[in-house]
PDB file of C-alpha atoms in Angstrom:
ATOM      1  CA  MET U   1       0.476  12.825-108.778  1.00 51.00           C
ATOM      2  CA  THR U   2       2.515  14.400-111.476  1.00 59.00           C
ATOM      3  CA  ALA U   3       1.648  15.833-114.858  1.00 61.00           C
ATOM      4  CA  ALA U   4       2.710  12.665-116.593  1.00 68.00           C
ATOM      5  CA  THR U   5       0.425  10.283-114.542  1.00 70.00           C
ATOM      6  CA  LYS U   6      -2.866  12.319-114.774  1.00 73.00           C
ATOM      7  CA  PRO U   7      -5.609  10.203-116.462  1.00 68.00           C
ATOM      8  CA  LYS U   8      -7.067  11.425-119.848  1.00 71.00           C
ATOM      9  CA  LYS U   9     -10.339   9.694-119.783  1.00 70.00           C
ATOM     10  CA  PHE U  10     -12.901   8.506-117.275  1.00 77.00           C
ATOM     11  CA  LEU U  11     -12.844   4.873-118.741  1.00 79.00           C
ATOM     12  CA  ASN U  12     -12.088   1.812-117.107  1.00 83.00           C
ATOM     13  CA  ASP U  13     -11.517  -0.174-120.194  1.00 85.00           C
ATOM     14  CA  PRO U  14     -12.271   1.333-123.649  1.00 81.00           C
ATOM     15  CA  SER U  15     -13.298  -1.846-124.877  1.00 86.00           C
ATOM     16  CA  GLN U  16     -16.108  -2.080-122.321  1.00 87.00           C
ATOM     17  CA  ALA U  17     -17.125   1.675-122.377  1.00 84.00           C
ATOM     18  CA  VAL U  18     -20.654   1.224-124.030  1.00 83.00           C
ATOM     19  CA  ASP U  19     -21.352  -1.897-121.804  1.00 88.00           C
ATOM     20  CA  GLU U  20     -20.524   0.157-118.720  1.00 89.00           C
ATOM     21  CA  PHE U  21     -22.532   3.162-119.708  1.00 86.00           C
ATOM     22  CA  ILE U  22     -25.468   0.981-120.427  1.00 88.00           C
ATOM     23  CA  THR U  23     -25.211  -0.834-117.033  1.00 91.00           C
ATOM     24  CA  GLY U  24     -24.859   2.707-115.336  1.00 90.00           C
ATOM     25  CA  GLN U  25     -28.162   4.089-117.154  1.00 88.00           C
ATOM     26  CA  LEU U  26     -29.949   0.709-116.127  1.00 92.00           C
ATOM     27  CA  LEU U  27     -28.854   1.452-112.418  1.00 94.00           C
ATOM     28  CA  GLN U  28     -29.839   4.985-112.467  1.00 91.00           C
ATOM     29  CA  PHE U  29     -33.156   4.646-114.167  1.00 88.00           C
ATOM     30  CA  PRO U  30     -34.360   0.871-113.305  1.00 89.00           C
ATOM     31  CA  ASN U  31     -38.211   1.737-113.751  1.00 89.00           C
ATOM     32  CA  HIS U  32     -37.964   3.818-116.935  1.00 85.00           C
ATOM     33  CA  LEU U  33     -35.155   1.935-119.127  1.00 86.00           C
ATOM     34  CA  ARG U  34     -34.761  -1.705-120.474  1.00 87.00           C
ATOM     35  CA  LYS U  35     -31.934  -3.393-122.580  1.00 88.00           C
ATOM     36  CA  LEU U  36     -32.636  -5.194-125.739  1.00 84.00           C
ATOM     37  CA  SER U  37     -31.313  -8.497-125.291  1.00 86.00           C
ATOM     38  CA  ASN U  38     -28.167  -9.342-127.242  1.00 89.00           C
ATOM     39  CA  HIS U  39     -27.729  -5.540-128.364  1.00 85.00           C
ATOM     40  CA  HIS U  40     -26.336  -2.284-127.228  1.00 83.00           C
ATOM     41  CA  VAL U  41     -29.809  -0.777-127.272  1.00 82.00           C
ATOM     42  CA  LEU U  42     -31.894   0.946-124.390  1.00 83.00           C
ATOM     43  CA  LEU U  43     -35.563   1.195-124.715  1.00 82.00           C
ATOM     44  CA  HIS U  44     -38.158   2.977-122.691  1.00 81.00           C
ATOM     45  CA  SER U  45     -39.706   0.313-120.331  1.00 82.00           C
ATOM     46  CA  SER U  46     -43.081   0.422-121.917  1.00 78.00           C
ATOM     47  CA  PHE U  47     -41.326  -1.413-124.953  1.00 75.00           C
ATOM     48  CA  ALA U  48     -39.670  -4.059-123.048  1.00 64.00           C
ATOM     49  CA  THR U  49     -42.574  -6.637-122.733  1.00 62.00           C
ATOM     50  CA  THR U  50     -41.776 -10.397-122.359  1.00 55.00           C
ATOM     51  CA  SER U  51     -45.035 -11.273-123.963  1.00 57.00           C
ATOM     52  CA  SER U  52     -45.034 -11.679-127.656  1.00 55.00           C
ATOM     53  CA  THR U  53     -48.941 -11.166-127.857  1.00 54.00           C
ATOM     54  CA  SER U  54     -48.912  -7.695-126.139  1.00 58.00           C
ATOM     55  CA  SER U  55     -49.806  -4.742-128.177  1.00 61.00           C
ATOM     56  CA  HIS U  56     -47.602  -1.883-129.067  1.00 63.00           C
ATOM     57  CA  PRO U  57     -47.548   0.774-126.296  1.00 66.00           C
ATOM     58  CA  ASN U  58     -48.123   3.725-128.408  1.00 65.00           C
ATOM     59  CA  LYS U  59     -51.250   3.359-130.326  1.00 70.00           C
ATOM     60  CA  HIS U  60     -52.149   7.176-130.893  1.00 72.00           C
ATOM     61  CA  THR U  61     -48.475   8.550-131.207  1.00 71.00           C
ATOM     62  CA  VAL U  62     -45.487   8.077-133.141  1.00 71.00           C
ATOM     63  CA  SER U  63     -42.475   6.203-131.380  1.00 70.00           C
ATOM     64  CA  LEU U  64     -39.141   7.794-132.215  1.00 71.00           C
ATOM     65  CA  LEU U  65     -35.983   5.704-132.126  1.00 69.00           C
ATOM     66  CA  SER U  66     -32.499   6.973-132.614  1.00 70.00           C
ATOM     67  CA  GLY U  67     -29.218   5.083-133.451  1.00 68.00           C
ATOM     68  CA  GLY U  68     -25.726   5.997-132.708  1.00 66.00           C
ATOM     69  CA  GLY U  69     -22.606   4.689-134.101  1.00 61.00           C
ATOM     70  CA  SER U  70     -18.821   5.519-134.847  1.00 61.00           C
ATOM     71  CA  GLY U  71     -17.900   5.889-131.140  1.00 62.00           C
ATOM     72  CA  HIS U  72     -21.323   7.727-130.248  1.00 60.00           C
ATOM     73  CA  GLU U  73     -23.227   4.485-129.332  1.00 58.00           C
ATOM     74  CA  PRO U  74     -24.636   5.594-125.864  1.00 59.00           C
ATOM     75  CA  SER U  75     -24.952   9.366-126.776  1.00 65.00           C
ATOM     76  CA  HIS U  76     -28.742   9.468-126.953  1.00 67.00           C
ATOM     77  CA  ALA U  77     -29.643   7.153-123.898  1.00 65.00           C
ATOM     78  CA  GLY U  78     -30.325  10.166-121.872  1.00 65.00           C
ATOM     79  CA  TYR U  79     -32.966  11.349-124.000  1.00 70.00           C
ATOM     80  CA  ILE U  80     -35.491   8.254-123.607  1.00 73.00           C
ATOM     81  CA  GLY U  81     -38.700   9.044-121.962  1.00 71.00           C
ATOM     82  CA  SER U  82     -42.125  10.728-122.255  1.00 72.00           C
ATOM     83  CA  ASN U  83     -42.196  13.218-125.264  1.00 70.00           C
ATOM     84  CA  LEU U  84     -38.440  12.131-126.133  1.00 73.00           C
ATOM     85  CA  LEU U  85     -36.965   8.992-127.657  1.00 70.00           C
ATOM     86  CA  SER U  86     -38.763   5.640-127.328  1.00 59.00           C
TER      87      SER U  86
END
């Protein structure tokens, strides 16, 4: 491989980078993370309930959510968990 053909990024397709990252996180942490339907959002599994009558999982603590953007969409996904982001 010559210097001219070396890849510059670890992306299969830049337009699918966020979807691929989220898929990878879900495969790596299947019991801890869930994807919010129709959005590029990962939540701790305690927030991902299918019942609309279920109560909020954190009755005595504050839930902390963080959003990304401007090309940083998946940047906070690694910080979801106990005592971290919800």
